[in-house]
XYZ file of C-alpha atoms in Angstrom:
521
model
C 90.861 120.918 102.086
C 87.312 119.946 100.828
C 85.932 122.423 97.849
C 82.392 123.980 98.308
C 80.721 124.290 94.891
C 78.123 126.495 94.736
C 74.545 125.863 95.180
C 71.278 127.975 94.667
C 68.719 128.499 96.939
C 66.001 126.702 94.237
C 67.741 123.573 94.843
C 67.477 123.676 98.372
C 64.845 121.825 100.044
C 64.139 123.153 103.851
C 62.568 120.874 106.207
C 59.482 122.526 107.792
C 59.071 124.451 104.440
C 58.924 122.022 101.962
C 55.771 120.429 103.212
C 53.242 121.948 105.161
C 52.308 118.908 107.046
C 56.166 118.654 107.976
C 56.328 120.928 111.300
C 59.136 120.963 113.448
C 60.736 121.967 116.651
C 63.564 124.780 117.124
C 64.482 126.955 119.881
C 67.212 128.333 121.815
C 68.154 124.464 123.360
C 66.064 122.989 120.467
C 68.021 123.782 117.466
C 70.381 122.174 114.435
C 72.907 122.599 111.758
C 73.449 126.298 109.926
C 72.416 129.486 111.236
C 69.122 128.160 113.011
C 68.016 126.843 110.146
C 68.101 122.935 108.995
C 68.757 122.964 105.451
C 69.488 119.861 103.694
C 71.668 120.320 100.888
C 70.841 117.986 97.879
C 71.771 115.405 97.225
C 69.769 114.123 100.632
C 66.427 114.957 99.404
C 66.691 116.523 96.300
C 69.422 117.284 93.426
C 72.620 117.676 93.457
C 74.236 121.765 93.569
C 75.110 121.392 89.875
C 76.071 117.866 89.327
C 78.999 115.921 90.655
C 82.851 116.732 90.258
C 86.133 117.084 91.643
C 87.397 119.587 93.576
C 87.454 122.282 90.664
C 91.216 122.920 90.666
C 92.171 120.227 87.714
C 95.848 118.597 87.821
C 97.661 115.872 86.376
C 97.426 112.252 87.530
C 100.743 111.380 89.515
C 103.134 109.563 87.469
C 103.210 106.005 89.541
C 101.060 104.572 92.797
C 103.123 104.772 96.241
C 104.892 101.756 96.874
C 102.447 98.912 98.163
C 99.591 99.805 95.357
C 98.356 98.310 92.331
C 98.517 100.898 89.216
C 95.068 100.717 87.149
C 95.616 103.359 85.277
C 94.070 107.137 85.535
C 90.323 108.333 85.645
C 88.905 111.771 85.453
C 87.347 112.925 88.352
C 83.954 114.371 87.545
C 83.691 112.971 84.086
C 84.754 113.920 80.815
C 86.232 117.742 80.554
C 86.738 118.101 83.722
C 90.767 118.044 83.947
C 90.919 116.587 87.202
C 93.048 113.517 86.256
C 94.467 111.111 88.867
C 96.378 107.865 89.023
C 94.164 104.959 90.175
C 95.776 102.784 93.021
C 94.305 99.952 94.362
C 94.604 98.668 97.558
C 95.669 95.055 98.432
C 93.093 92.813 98.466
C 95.014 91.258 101.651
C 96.465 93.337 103.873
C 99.077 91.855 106.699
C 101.470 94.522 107.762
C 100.744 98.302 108.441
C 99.702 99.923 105.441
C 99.496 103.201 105.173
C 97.165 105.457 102.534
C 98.928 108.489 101.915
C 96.934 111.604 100.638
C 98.930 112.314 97.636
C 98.066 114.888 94.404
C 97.045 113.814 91.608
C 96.391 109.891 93.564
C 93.046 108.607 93.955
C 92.549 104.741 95.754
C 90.480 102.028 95.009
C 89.001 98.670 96.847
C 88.740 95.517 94.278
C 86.940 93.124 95.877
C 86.609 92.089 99.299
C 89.235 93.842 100.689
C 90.505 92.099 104.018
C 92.591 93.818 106.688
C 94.610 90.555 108.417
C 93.405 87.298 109.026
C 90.823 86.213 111.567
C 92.568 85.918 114.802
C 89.893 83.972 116.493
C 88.043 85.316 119.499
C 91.324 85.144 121.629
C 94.030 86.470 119.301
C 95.445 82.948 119.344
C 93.418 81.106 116.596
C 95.861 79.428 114.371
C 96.278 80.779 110.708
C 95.786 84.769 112.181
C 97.332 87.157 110.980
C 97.020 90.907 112.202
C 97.056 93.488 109.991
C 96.539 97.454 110.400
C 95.487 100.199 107.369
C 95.488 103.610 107.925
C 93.998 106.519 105.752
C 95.767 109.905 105.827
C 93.769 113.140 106.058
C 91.725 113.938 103.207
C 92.101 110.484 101.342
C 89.554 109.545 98.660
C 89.170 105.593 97.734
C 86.636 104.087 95.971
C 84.659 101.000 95.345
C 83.851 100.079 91.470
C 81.248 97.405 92.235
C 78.985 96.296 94.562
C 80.994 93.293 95.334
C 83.804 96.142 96.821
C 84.177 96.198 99.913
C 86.739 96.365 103.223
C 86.709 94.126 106.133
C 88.666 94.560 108.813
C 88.758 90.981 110.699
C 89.722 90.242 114.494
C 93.069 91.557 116.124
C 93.643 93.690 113.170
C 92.612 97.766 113.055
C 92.157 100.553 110.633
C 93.004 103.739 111.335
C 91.156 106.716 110.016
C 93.061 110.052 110.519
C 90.578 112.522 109.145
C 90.321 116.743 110.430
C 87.368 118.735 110.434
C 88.408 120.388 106.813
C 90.036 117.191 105.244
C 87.986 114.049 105.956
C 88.762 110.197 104.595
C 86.011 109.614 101.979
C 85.163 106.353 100.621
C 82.718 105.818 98.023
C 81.430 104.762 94.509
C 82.906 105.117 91.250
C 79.746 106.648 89.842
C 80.480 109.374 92.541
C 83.910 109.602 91.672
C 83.137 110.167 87.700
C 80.300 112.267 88.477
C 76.920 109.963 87.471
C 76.057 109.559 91.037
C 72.860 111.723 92.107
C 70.260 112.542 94.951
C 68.794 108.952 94.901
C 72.318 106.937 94.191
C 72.357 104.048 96.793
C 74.240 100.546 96.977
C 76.927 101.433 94.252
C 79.547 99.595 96.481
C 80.154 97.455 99.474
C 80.998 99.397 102.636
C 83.280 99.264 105.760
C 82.860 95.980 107.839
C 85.021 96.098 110.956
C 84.747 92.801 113.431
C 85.772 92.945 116.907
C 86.337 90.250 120.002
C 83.977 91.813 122.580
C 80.905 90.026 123.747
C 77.566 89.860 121.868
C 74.371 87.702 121.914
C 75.762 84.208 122.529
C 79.284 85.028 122.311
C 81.553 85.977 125.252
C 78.627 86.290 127.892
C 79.873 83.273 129.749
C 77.111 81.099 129.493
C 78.800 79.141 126.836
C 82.030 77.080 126.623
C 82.141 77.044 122.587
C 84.551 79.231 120.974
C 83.390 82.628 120.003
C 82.731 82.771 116.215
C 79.687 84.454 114.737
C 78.801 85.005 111.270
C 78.251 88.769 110.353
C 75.834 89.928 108.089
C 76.701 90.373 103.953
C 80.206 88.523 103.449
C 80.316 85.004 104.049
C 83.252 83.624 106.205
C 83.735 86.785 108.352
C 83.495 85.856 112.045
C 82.875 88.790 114.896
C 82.863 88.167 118.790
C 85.215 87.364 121.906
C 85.247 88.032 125.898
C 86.990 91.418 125.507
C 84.852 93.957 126.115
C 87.464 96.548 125.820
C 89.116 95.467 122.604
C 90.325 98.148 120.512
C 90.086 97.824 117.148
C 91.419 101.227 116.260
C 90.663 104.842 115.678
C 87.857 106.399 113.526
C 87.462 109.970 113.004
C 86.254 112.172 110.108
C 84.989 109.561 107.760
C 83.142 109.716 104.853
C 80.768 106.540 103.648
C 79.023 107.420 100.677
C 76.274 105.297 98.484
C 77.719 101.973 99.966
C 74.992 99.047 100.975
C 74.930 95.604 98.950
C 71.996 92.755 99.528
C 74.405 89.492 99.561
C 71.458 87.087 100.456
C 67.933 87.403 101.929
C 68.596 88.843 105.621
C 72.503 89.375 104.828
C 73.487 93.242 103.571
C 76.566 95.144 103.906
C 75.588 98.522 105.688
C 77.322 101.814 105.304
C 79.148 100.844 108.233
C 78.782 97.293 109.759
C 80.643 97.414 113.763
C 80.273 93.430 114.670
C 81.606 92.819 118.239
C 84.069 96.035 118.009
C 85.098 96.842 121.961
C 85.233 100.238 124.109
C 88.376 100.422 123.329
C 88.001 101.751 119.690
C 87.310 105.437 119.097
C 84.636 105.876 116.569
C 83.774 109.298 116.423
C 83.104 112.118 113.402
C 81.079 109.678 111.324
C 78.786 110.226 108.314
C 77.172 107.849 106.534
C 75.405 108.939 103.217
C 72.957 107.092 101.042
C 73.484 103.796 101.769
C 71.140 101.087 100.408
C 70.550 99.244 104.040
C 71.468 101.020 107.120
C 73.557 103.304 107.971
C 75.579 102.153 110.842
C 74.581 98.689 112.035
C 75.931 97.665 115.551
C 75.838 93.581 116.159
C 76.969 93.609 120.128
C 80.414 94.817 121.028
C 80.613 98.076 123.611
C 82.080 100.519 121.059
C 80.695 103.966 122.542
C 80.091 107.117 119.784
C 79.813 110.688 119.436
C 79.026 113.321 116.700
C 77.396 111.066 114.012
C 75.585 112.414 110.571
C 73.242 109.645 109.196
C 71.741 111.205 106.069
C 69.539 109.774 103.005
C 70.280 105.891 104.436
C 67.653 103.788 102.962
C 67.311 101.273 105.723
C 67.745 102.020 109.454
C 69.720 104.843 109.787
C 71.077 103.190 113.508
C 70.521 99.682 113.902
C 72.035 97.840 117.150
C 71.160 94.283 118.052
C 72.323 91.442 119.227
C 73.782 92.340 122.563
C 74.854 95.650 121.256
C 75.810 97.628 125.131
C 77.023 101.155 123.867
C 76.328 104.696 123.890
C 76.170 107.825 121.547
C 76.167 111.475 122.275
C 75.559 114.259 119.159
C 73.687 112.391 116.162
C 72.112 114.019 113.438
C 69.785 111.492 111.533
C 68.331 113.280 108.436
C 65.806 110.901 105.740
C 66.040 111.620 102.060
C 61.864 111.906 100.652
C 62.228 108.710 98.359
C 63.757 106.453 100.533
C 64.438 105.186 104.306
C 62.962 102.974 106.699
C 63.293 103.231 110.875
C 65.040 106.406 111.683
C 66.237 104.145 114.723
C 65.821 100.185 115.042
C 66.812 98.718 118.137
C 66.391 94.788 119.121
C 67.423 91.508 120.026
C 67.261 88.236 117.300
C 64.267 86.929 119.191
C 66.436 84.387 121.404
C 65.371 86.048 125.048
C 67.208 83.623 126.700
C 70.337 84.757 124.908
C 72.681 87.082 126.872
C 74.158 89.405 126.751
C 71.135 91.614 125.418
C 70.627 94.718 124.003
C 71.327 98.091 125.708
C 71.654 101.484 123.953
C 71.753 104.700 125.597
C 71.516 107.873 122.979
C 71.796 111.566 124.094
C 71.431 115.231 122.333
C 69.546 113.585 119.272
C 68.128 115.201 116.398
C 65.947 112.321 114.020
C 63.942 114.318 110.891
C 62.354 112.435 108.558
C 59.564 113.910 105.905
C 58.335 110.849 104.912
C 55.413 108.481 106.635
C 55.146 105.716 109.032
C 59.233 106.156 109.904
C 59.955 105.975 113.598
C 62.226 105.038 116.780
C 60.875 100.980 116.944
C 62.570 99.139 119.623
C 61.875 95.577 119.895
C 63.167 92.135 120.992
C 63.134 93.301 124.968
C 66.059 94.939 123.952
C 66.634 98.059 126.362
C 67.270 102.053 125.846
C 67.338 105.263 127.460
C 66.799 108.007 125.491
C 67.832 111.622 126.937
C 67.671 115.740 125.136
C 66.251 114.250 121.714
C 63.899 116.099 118.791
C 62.302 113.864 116.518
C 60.211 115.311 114.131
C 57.714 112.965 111.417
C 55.054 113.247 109.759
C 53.994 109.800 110.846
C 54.431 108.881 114.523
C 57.699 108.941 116.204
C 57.992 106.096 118.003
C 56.748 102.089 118.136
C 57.873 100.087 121.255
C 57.037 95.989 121.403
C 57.354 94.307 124.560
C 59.753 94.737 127.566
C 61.612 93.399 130.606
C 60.723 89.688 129.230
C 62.534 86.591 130.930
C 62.336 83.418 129.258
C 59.214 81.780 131.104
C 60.165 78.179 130.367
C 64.388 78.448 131.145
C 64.181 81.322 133.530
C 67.149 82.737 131.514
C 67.551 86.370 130.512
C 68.364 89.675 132.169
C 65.236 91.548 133.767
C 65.153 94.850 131.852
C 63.904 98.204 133.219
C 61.872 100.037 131.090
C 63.021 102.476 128.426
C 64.072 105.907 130.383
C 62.857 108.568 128.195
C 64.288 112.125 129.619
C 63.973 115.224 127.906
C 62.896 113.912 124.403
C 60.787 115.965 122.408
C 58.187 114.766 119.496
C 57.026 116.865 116.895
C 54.295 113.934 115.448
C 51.936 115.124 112.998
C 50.236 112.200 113.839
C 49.511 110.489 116.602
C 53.104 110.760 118.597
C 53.001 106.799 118.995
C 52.522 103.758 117.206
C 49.656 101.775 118.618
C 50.931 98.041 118.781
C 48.154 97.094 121.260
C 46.860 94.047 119.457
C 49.695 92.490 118.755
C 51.266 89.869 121.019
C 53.994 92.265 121.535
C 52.618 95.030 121.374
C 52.513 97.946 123.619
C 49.432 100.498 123.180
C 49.715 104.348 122.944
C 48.782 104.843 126.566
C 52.009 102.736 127.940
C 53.805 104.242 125.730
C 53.319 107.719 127.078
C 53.755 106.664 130.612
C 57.083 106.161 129.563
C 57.863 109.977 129.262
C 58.594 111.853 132.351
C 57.883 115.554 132.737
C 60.997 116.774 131.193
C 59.548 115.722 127.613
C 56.746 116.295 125.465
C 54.532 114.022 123.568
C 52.341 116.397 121.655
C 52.229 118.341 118.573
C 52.774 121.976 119.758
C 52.510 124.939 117.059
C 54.314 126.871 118.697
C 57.180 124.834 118.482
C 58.606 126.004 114.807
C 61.809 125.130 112.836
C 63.479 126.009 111.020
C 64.053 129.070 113.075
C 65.177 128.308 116.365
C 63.338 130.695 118.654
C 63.434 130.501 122.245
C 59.874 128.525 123.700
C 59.359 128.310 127.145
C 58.306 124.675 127.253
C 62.402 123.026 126.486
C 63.456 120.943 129.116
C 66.893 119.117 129.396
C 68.064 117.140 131.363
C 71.924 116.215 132.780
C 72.388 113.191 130.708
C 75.376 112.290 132.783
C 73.653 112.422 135.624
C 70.687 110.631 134.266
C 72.692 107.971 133.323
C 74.152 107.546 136.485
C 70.922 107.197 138.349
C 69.458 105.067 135.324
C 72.129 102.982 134.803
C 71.540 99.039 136.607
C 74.609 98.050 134.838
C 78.547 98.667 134.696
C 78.860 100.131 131.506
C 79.282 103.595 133.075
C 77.700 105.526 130.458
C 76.822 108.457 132.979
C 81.206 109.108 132.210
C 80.985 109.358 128.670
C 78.024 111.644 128.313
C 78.978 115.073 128.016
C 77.103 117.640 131.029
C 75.228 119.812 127.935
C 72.438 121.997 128.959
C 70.406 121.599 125.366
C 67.990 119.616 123.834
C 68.637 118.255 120.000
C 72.156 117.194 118.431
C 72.803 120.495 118.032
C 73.085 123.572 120.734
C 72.239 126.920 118.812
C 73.937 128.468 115.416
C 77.393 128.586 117.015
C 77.528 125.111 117.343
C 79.424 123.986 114.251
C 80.697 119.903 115.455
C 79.725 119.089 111.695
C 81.056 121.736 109.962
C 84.015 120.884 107.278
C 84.362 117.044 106.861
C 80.369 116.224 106.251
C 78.501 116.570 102.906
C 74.620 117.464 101.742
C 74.105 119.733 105.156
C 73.880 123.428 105.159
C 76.776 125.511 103.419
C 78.541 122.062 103.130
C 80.536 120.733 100.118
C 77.719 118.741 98.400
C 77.869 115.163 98.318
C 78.046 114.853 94.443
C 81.429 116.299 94.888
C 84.673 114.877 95.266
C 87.516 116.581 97.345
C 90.858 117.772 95.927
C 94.002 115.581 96.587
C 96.989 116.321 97.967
């Protein structure tokens, strides 16, 4: 069970209330995380609820690592004094079989190097060399990367496992965390999850190509994502932890908190926070992996990022920007290559983006496609930037003719202008198009009367049936109008008795902070 340490109301910074140019909207349907009230918890925009540290309980490393691990001695959670000793075990750095990462007391695990779960098994499960693998973490694990060169990959036809509850999360994160020297503005202290797939993406399994599938994913050289199988499966994620993770291999090339390369419907992926990493968040290259209840908070890059021929959905996503740091609260695009198929769709329902710093939006570029449906985004800058749409290739012919954006019961809370005017550039789309976009179900102007962070019932919340909307929407098979949940609400959130993040996330209100480190065992 994760240990709440205490934290005083001095150290908390409220959105809304920290900044008087940082308004926001609550109500009834409108609402977020705690009682009515979004409170982020340091270490997302501030300090850190007393430091970092273990669980509080103390204990005695375990005598010897479970059979399979490396023994590299003990460490002491929370630094020196704090008695919470544990026996370090680190995980193969190759990993062929089925391993399995027991939560035991007085164990905590580590990743040395890149950490590989099977062998490439080529776009078809057949390429010669493969080897599958599969890991799976046990409720309430805690492993942790020493370096930034730390990281796990798991490569095509293997699959991790993540076995996580509500009140005992998998947590994976830095050894600065783990010793307690990590704080509010910690980022890139280790690698991060990489987890490659064979479904389609952009050039890759769209059948406009007789080469092999094999692309190249971002951050670790030699890693290859991408196949025909839309529904691969390359396991089951849920309640996961990814803390201060992110590392800059080359110009262009970074490990993300989470990197999903060509991962399939077939993989549950749900329960997910990413926290401080140094690039983005989650970052989606194709596949048709579809997502719900995600916490994206303090991510210095994009918190979401989906390109190249990403087709998924998510339902119930809290993005929340630390005050020193982040970039697009949601980037969505193609490479550039219209001709390429298959391209970008993402479809994103009961949304709540909050960022207090400037010029930090929703930018969706490349042609790539979205509907967006029962969303609050509140910045102090404007909210959102769209380039160009529905563009063919004019000299090949190729591409897929996209319909514009379907915007549905989205509300802005833009202390500026709502939208980014793009109207000079050759891609650009101007402030007036933009707005078009928005049906009558949504707003696209700052309204005082819309306040957070109490949410008070305001006559002027719309929703829509995202299922339904889908449904209509939808000009492909992907059959997102199935997946989307029937709510009645606008925002990730439905009212104070909502509590999907409660117990396995960290930083948000009444939460463990995310200086801490859970107990073991």
């Amino acid at each position: 069970m994760m240990t709440k340490r205490s934290t005083t109301l001095r150290n908390l910074f409220l959105l809304g209330a920290a900044s008087a140019a940082l308004s926001a909207c609550g109500a009834d349907d409108v609402a977020s995380p705690g009682d009515g009230v979004i409170v982020v918890v340091p270490p997302v925009t501030g300090g850190g609820g007393g430091g970092g540290g273990g669980g509080g309980t103390g204990g005695e490393a375990a005598d010897a690592c479970p059979t399979g691990f490396t023994n590299f001695g003990t460490i002491e959670v929370g630094g020196a004094g704090s008695g919470d000793n544990r026996r370090i075990c680190q995980l193969p750095q190759l990993i062929t079989d089925d391993l399995f990462v027991e939560n035991v007391a007085g164990v905590i695990y580590t990743i040395g190097g890149k950490t590989e779960v099977g062998v490439d098994m080529g776009a078809d499960g057949n390429l010669a060399g493969g080897d599958a693998g599969s890991i799976t973490f046990d409720a309430g694990v805690v492993a942790y990367g020493r370096t930034q060169a730390d990281f796990l990959v798991v490569n095509r036809g293997s699959q991790i496992f993540v076995q996580g509850t509500a009140s005992a999360p998998v947590v994976l994160t830095s050894r600065s965390n783990v010793i307690g020297e990590a704080n509010a503005d910690s980022i890139g202290e280790w690698g991060g999850l990489v987890i490659l797939g064979q479904a389609p993406a952009e050039g890759c399994g769209d059948g406009t190509t007789s080469a092999p599938c094999g692309l190249q994913v971002e951050g670790t050289a030699g890693s290859l994502y991408g196949g025909t199988d839309a529904a691969d499966n390359s396991g089951v994620i849920e309640y996961l932890q990814i803390r201060y993770s992110g590392y800059k291999a080359a110009e262009n090339s970074e490990l993300n908190g989470i990197t999903l390369a060509g991962v399939g419907s077939g993989t549950t992926f749900n329960h997910v926070q990413v926290h401080n990493s140094s690039d983005d968040g989650i970052e989606w290259f194709g596949g048709r992996v579809n997502q719900k209840y995600l916490v994206l908070t303090g991510n210095d890059d994009d918190s979401i990022d989906a390109d190249n021929g990403f087709k998924g959905a998510i339902q119930y996503a809290l993005v929340i920007q630390r005050d020193t740091g982040g970039d697009k609260l949601m980037e969505i695009d193609s490479p550039g290559d219209q001709a390429l198929l298959p391209r970008t769709n993402i479809e994103i329902a009961n949304f709540t983006f909050i960022t207090p710093r400037t010029g930090e939006y929703v930018h969706v570029r490349g042609a790539a496609d979205i509907a967006m449906y029962n969303g609050l985004i509140v910045s102090t800058g404007p909210c959102i930037d769209f380039d160009e749409q529905n563009t063919v290739d004019e000299t090949t012919g190729l591409g897929e003719e996209l319909g514009a954006p379907r915007i549905k019961g989205v509300y802005l809370d833009c202390t500026a202008t709502p939208f980014k005017d793009d109207s000079g550039a050759s891609d650009g789309v101007s402030i007036a198009e933009i707005a078009a976009l928005f049906d009558g179900t949504s707003n696209t102007t700052y309204d005082s009367s819309i306040t957070l962070p109490s949410p008070y019932s305001i006559s002027a919340v719309n929703f829509v049936n995202a299922s339904a909307a889908a449904e209509v929407d939808d000009y492909s098979d992907l059959q997102f109008a199935s997946f989307f949940d029937a709510v009645d609400y606008v925002g990730a959130v439905e009212d104070a008795n909502d509590d999907w993040w409660v117990g396995w996330t960290c930083g948000l209100t009444g939460q463990m902070s995310c200086l801490d480190i859970p107990d073991a065992g």
